PDB file of C-alpha atoms in Angstrom:
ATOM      1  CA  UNK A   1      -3.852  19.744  14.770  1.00 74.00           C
ATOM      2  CA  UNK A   2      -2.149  16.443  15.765  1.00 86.00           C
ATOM      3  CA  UNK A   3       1.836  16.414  16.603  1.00 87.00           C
ATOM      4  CA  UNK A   4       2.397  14.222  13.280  1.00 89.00           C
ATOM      5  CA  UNK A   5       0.229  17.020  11.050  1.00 91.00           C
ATOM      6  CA  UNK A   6       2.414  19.739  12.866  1.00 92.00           C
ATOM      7  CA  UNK A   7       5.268  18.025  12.222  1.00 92.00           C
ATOM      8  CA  UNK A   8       4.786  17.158   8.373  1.00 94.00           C
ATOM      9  CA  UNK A   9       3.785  20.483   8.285  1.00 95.00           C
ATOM     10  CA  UNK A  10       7.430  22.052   9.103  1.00 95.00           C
ATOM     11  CA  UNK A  11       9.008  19.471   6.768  1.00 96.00           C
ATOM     12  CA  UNK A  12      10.478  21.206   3.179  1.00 96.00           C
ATOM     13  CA  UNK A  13       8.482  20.111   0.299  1.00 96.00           C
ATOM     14  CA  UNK A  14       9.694  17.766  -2.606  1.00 95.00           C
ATOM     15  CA  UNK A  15       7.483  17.878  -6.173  1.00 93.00           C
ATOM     16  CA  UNK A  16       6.763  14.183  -7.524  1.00 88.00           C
ATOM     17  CA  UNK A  17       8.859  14.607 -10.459  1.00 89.00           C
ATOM     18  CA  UNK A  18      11.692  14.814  -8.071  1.00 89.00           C
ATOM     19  CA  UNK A  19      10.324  12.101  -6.129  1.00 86.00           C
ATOM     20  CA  UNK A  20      10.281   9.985  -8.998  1.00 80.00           C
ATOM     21  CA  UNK A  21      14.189  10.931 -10.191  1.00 78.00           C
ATOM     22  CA  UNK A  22      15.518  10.558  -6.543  1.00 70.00           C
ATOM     23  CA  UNK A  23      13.062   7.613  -5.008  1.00 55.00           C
ATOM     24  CA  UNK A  24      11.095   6.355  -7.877  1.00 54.00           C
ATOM     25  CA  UNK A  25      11.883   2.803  -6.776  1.00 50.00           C
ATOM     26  CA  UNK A  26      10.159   0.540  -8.761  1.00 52.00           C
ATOM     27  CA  UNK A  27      12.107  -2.508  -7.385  1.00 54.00           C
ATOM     28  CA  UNK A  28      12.187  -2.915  -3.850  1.00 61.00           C
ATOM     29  CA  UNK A  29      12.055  -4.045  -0.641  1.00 76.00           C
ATOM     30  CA  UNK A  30       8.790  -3.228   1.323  1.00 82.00           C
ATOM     31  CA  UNK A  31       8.519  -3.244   5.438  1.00 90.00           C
ATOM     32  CA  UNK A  32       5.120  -2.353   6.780  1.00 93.00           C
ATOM     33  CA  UNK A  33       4.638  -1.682  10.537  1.00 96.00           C
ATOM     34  CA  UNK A  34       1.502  -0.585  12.740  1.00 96.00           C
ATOM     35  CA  UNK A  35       2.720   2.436  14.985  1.00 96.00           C
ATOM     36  CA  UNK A  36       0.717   5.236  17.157  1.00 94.00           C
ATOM     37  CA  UNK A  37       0.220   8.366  15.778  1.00 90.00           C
ATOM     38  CA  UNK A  38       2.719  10.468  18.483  1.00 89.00           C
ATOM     39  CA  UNK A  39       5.775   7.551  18.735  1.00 94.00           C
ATOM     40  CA  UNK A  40       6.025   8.431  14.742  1.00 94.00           C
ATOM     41  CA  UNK A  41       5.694  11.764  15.272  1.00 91.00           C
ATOM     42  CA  UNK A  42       8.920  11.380  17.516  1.00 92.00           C
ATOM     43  CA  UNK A  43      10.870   9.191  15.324  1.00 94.00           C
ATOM     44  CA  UNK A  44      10.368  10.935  12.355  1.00 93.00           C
ATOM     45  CA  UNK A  45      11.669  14.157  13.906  1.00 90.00           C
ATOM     46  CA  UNK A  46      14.667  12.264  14.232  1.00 87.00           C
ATOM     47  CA  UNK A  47      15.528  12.276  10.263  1.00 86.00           C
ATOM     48  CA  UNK A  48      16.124  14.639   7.442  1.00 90.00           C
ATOM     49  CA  UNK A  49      13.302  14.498   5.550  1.00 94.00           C
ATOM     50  CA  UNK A  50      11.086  16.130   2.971  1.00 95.00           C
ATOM     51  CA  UNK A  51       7.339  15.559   2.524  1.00 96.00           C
ATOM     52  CA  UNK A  52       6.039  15.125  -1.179  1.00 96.00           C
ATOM     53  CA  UNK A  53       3.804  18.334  -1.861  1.00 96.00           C
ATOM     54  CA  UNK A  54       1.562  18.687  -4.981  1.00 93.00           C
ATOM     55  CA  UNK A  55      -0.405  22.123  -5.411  1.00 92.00           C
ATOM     56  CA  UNK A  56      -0.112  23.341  -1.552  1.00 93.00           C
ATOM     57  CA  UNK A  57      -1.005  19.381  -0.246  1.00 95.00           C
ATOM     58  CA  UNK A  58       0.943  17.058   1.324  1.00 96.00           C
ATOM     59  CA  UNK A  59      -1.745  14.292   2.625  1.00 96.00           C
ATOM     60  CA  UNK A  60      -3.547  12.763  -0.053  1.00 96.00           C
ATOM     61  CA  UNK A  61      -6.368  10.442  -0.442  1.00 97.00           C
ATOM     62  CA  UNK A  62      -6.063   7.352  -2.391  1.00 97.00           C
ATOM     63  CA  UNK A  63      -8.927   4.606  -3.820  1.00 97.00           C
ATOM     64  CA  UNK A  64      -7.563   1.315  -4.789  1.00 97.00           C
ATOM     65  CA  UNK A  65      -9.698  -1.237  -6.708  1.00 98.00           C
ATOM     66  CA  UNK A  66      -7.978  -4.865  -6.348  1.00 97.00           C
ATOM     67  CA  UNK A  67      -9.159  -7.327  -9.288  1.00 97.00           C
ATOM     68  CA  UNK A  68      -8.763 -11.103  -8.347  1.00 97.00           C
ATOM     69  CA  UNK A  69     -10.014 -14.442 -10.520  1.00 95.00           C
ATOM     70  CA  UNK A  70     -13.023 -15.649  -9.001  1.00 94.00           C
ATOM     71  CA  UNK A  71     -11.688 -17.909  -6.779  1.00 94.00           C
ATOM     72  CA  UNK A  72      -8.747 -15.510  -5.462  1.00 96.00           C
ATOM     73  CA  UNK A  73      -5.946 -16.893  -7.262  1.00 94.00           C
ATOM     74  CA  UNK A  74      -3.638 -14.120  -6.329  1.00 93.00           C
ATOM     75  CA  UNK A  75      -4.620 -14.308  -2.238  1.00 94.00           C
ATOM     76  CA  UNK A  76      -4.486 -17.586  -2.099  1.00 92.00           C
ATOM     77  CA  UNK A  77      -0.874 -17.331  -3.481  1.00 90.00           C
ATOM     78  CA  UNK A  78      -0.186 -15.291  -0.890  1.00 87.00           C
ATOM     79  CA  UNK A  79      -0.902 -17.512   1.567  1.00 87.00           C
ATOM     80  CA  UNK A  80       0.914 -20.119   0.135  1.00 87.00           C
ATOM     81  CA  UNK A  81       3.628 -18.252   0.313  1.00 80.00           C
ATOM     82  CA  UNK A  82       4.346 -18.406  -3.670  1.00 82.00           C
ATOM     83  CA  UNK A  83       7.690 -17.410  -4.311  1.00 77.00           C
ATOM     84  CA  UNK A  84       6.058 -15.582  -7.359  1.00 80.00           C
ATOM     85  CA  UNK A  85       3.321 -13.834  -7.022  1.00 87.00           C
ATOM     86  CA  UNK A  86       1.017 -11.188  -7.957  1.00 91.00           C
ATOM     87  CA  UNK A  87      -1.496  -8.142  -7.466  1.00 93.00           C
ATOM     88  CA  UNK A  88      -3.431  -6.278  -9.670  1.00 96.00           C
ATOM     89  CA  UNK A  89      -5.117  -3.272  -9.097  1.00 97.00           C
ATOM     90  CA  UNK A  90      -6.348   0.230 -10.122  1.00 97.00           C
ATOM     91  CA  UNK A  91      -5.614   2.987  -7.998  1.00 97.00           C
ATOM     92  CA  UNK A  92      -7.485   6.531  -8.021  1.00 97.00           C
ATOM     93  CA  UNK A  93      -5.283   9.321  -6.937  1.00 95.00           C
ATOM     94  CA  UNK A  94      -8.339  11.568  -5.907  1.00 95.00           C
ATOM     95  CA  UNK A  95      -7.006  14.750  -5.421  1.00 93.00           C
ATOM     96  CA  UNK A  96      -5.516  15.026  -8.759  1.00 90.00           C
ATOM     97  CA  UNK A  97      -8.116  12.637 -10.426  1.00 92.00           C
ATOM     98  CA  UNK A  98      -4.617  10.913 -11.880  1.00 94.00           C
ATOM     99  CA  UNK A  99      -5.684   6.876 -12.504  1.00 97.00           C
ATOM    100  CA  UNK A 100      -2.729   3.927 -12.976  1.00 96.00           C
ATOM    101  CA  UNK A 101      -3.285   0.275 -13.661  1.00 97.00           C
ATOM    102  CA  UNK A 102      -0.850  -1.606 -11.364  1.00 96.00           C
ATOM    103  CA  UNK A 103       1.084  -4.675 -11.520  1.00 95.00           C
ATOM    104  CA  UNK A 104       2.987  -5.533  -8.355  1.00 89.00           C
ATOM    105  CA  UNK A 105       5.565  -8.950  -8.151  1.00 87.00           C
ATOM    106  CA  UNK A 106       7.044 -10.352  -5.872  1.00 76.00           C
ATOM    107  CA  UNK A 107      10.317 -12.155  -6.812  1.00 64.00           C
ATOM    108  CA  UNK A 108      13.627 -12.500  -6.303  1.00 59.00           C
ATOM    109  CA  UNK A 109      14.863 -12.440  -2.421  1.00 61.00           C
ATOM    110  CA  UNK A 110      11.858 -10.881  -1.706  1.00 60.00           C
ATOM    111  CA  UNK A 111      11.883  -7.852  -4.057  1.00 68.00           C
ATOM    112  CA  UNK A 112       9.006  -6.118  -5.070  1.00 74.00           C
ATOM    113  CA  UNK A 113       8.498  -4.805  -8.530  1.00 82.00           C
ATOM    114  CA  UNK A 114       5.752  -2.511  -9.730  1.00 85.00           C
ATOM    115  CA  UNK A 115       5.022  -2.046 -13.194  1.00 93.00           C
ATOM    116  CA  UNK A 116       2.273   0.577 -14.595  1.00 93.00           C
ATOM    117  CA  UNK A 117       0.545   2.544 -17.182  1.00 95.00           C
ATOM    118  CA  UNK A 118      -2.251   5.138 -17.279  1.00 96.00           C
ATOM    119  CA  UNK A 119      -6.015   3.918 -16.973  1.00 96.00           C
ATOM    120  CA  UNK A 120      -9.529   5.747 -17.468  1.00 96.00           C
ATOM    121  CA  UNK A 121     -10.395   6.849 -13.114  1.00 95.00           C
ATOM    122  CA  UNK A 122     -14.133   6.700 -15.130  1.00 94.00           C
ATOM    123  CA  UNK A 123     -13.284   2.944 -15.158  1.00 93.00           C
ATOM    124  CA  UNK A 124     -11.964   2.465 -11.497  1.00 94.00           C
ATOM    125  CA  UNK A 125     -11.839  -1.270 -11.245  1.00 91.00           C
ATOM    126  CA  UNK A 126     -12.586  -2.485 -14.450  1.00 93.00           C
ATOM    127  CA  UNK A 127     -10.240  -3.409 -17.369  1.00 94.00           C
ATOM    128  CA  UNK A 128     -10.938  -2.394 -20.933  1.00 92.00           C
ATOM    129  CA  UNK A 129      -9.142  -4.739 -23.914  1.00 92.00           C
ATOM    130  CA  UNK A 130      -5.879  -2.734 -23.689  1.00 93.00           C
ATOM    131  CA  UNK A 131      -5.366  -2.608 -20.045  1.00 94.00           C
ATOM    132  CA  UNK A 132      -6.447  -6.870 -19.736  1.00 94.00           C
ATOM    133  CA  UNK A 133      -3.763  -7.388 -22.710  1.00 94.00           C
ATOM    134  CA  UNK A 134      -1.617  -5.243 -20.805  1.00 95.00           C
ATOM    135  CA  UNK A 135      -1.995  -7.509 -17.630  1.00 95.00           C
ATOM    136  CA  UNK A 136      -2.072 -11.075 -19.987  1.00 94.00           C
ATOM    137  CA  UNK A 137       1.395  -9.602 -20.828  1.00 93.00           C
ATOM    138  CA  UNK A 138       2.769  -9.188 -17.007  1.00 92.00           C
ATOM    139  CA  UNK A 139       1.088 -12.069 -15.474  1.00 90.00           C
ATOM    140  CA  UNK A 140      -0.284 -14.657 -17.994  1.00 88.00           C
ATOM    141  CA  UNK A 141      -3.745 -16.190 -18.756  1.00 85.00           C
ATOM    142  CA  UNK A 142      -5.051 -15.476 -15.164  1.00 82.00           C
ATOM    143  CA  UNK A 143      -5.570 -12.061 -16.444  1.00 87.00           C
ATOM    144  CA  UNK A 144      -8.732 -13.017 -18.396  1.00 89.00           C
ATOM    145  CA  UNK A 145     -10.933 -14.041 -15.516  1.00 93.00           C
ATOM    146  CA  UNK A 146      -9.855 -10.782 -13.551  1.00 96.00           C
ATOM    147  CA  UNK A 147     -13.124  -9.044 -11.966  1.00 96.00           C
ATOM    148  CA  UNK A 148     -12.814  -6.523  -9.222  1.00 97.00           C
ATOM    149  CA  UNK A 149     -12.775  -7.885  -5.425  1.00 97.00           C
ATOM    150  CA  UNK A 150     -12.652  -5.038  -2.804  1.00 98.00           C
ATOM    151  CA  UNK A 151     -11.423  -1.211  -2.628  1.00 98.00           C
ATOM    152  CA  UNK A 152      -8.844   0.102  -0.261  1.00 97.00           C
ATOM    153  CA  UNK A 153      -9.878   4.179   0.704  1.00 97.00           C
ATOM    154  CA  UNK A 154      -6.976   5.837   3.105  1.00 97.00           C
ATOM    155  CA  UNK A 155      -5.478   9.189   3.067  1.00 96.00           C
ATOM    156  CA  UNK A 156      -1.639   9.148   2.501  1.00 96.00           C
ATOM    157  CA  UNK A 157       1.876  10.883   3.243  1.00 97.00           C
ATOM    158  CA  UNK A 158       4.908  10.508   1.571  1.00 96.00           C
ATOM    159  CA  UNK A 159       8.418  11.188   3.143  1.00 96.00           C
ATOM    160  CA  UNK A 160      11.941  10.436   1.376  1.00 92.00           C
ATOM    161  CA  UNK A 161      15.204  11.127   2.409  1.00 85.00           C
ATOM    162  CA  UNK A 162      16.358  10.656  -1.403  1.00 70.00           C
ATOM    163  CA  UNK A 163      17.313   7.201  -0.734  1.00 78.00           C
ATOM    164  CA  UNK A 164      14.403   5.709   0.773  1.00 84.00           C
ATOM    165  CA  UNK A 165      10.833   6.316   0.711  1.00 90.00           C
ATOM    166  CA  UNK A 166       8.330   5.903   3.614  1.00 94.00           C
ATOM    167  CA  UNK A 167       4.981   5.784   3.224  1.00 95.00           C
ATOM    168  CA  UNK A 168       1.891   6.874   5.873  1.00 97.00           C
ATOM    169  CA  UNK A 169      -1.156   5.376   5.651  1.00 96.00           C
ATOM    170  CA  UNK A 170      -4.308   6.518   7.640  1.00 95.00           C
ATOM    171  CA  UNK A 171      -8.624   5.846   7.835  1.00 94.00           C
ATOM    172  CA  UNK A 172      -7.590   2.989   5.994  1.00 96.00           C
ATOM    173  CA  UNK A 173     -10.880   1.333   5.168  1.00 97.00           C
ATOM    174  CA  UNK A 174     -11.412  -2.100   3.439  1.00 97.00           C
ATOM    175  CA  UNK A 175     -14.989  -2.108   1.314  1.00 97.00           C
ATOM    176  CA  UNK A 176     -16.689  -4.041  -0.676  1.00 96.00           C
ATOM    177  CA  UNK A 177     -19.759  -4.348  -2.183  1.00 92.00           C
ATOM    178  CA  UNK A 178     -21.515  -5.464   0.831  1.00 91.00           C
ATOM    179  CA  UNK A 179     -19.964  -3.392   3.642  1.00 96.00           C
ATOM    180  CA  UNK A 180     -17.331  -1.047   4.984  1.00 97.00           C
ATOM    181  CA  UNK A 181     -14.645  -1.947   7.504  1.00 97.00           C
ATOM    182  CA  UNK A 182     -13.318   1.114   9.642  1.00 97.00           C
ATOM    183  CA  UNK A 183      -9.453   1.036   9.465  1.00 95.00           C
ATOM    184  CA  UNK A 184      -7.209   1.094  13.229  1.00 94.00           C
ATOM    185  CA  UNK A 185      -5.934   4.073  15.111  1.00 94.00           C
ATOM    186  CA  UNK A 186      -2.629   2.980  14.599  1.00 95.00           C
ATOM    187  CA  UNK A 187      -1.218   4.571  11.402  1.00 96.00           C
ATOM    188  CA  UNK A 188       0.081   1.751   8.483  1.00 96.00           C
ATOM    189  CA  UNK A 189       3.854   3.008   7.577  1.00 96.00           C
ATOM    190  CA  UNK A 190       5.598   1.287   4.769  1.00 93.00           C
ATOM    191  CA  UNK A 191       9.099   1.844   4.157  1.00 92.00           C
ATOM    192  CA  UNK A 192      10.516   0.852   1.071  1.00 86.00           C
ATOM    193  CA  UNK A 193      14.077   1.093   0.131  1.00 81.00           C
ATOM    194  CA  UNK A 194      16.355  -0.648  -3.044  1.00 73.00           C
ATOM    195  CA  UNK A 195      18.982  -2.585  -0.307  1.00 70.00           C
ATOM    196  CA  UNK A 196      18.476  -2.989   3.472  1.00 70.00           C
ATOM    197  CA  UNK A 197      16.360  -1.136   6.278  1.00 78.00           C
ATOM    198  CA  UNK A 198      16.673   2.549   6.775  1.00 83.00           C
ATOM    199  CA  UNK A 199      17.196   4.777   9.676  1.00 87.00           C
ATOM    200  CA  UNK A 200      13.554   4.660  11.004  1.00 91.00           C
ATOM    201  CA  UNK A 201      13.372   0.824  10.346  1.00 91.00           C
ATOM    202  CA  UNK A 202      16.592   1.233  12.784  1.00 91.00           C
ATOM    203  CA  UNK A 203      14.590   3.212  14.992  1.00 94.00           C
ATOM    204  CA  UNK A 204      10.907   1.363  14.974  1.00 94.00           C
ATOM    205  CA  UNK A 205      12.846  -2.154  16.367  1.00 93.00           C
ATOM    206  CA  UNK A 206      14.556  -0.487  19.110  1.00 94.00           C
ATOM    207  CA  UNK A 207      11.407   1.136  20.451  1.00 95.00           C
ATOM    208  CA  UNK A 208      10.111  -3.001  19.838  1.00 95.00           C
ATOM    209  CA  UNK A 209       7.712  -2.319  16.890  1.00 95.00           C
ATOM    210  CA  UNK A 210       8.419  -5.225  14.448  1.00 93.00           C
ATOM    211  CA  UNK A 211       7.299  -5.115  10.802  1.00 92.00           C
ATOM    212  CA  UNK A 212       4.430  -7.539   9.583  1.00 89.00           C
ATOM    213  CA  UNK A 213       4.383  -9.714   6.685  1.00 82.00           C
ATOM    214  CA  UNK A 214       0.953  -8.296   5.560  1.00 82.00           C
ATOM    215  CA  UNK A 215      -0.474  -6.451   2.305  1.00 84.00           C
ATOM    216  CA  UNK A 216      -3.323  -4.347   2.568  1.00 91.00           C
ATOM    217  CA  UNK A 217      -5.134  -6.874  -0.061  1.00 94.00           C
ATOM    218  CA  UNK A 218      -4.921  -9.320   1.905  1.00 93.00           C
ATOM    219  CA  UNK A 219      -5.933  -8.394   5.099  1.00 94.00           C
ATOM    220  CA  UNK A 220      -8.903  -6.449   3.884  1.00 96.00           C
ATOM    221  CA  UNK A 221      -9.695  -9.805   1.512  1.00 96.00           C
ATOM    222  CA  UNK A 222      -9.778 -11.729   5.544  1.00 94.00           C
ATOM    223  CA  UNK A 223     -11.964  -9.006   6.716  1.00 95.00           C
ATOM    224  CA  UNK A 224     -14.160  -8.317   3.673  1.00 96.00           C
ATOM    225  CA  UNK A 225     -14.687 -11.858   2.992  1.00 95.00           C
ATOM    226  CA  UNK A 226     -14.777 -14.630   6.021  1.00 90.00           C
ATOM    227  CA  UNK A 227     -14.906 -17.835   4.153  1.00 92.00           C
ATOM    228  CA  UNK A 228     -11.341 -17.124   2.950  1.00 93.00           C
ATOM    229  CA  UNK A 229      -8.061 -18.371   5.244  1.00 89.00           C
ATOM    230  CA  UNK A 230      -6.990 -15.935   6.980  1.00 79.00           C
ATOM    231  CA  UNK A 231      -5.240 -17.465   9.756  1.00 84.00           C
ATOM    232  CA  UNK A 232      -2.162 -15.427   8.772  1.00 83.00           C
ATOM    233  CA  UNK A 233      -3.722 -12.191  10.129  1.00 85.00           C
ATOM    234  CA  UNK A 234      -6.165 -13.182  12.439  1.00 90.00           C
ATOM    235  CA  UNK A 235      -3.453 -11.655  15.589  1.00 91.00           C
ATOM    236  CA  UNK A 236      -3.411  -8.360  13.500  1.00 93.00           C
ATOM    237  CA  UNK A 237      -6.884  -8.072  13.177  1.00 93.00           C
ATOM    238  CA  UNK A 238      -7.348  -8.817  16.632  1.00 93.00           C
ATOM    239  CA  UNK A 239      -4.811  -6.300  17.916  1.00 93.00           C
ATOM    240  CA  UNK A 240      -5.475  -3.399  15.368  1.00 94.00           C
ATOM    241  CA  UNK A 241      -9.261  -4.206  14.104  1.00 95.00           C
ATOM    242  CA  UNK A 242     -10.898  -6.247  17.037  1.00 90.00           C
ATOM    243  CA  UNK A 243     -12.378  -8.579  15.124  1.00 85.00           C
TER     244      UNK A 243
END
């Protein structure tokens, strides 16, 4: 057993419905960072915390399904650097076999807002007529061309202190239809919070760990598929992936 897993493992438990009445936050502002397994161990130890725990497990495994127009509409605004902008995606919590169709903005001063509603996890990555009217309704007549681009596959753990939320990401692999892309050593941590950085935010730039403007669509999108720009993360696949 690792010094994180040790450590997660001594933290008190929260349920999600608590999660979701203390943290749920839908609007946001998202920081992602690249840090080694035993520095976050330390960090972390450093906080009062509780780990979210659903039927005796506290590190789950997640499938997301990103849907894009042919021609990547919603990368390509990305890398534009849209002020609005979108992703769309169907995520497979696979321990508890719970499905959600996602909508994720980005707006004003850089808030993220996620808006979502229950899909079939029979239909991972596909959109029946409900779910694309749902989508038409969030993000306009891009929705009709949507088609399924690449999955994300990662095991995840969830920490709050009540006020923010911090996300751990590891094994993240980027797939598509062709191939599968081994994630880094270094574990993906997202913390999200409604106003300005957090104690371990704090914490990561004083040990000189900066956060990266970077989703997880996109950079898989740069690895999964060449011909698209990916400039923007070609140092973080170099440093994490190698590549």
């Amino acid at each position: 057993m690792t010094t994180l897993e040790r450590f997660i493992g001594s933290l008190p438990p929260i349920s999600l419905a608590e999660l979701d009445a203390s943290a749920a936050l839908m609007s946001r502002v998202d920081r992602k960072y690249f840090v080694p397994r035993d520095l976050l161990a330390r960090l972390l130890s450093e906080e009062d915390l509780r780990v979210l725990e659903i039927d005796d497990v506290r590190t789950f495994r997640y499938r997301t399904v990103y849907l894009d127009t042919p021609d990547f509409t919603f990368f390509r605004q990305h890398v534009q650097r849209r002020r609005n902008r979108f992703k769309v995606r169907t995520r497979l919590y696979c321990d508890s076999r719970d499905c959600r169709l996602e909508v994720k903005s980005k707006g004003l001063r850089g808030m993220t807002v996620k808006q979502r509603r229950a899909h079939d996890p029979a239909r991972l990555g596909h959109l029946d007529t409900d779910g694309r009217e749902y989508v038409t309704e969030l993000i306009g007549p891009d929705a009709e061309s949507l088609q399924p681009v690449l999955e994300t596959d990662y095991r995840r753990t969830t920490l709050t202190d009540s006020h923010h939320r911090i996300t751990i990401d590891q094994d993240l692999d980027s797939v598509s239809e062709m191939q599968r892309i081994p994630g880094p050593e270094e574990l993906l941590v997202e913390t999200k919070s409604p106003d300005g950085a957090g104690a371990l935010d704090r914490m990561l730039l004083r040990t000189g760990i900066r956060p990266h403007s970077v989703s997880k669509y996109c950079l898989a999108a740069s690895l999964l598929y060449p011909h698209l720009p990916g400039n923007d993360w070609a140092r973080i696949r170099r440093r994490y992936w190698g590549v």
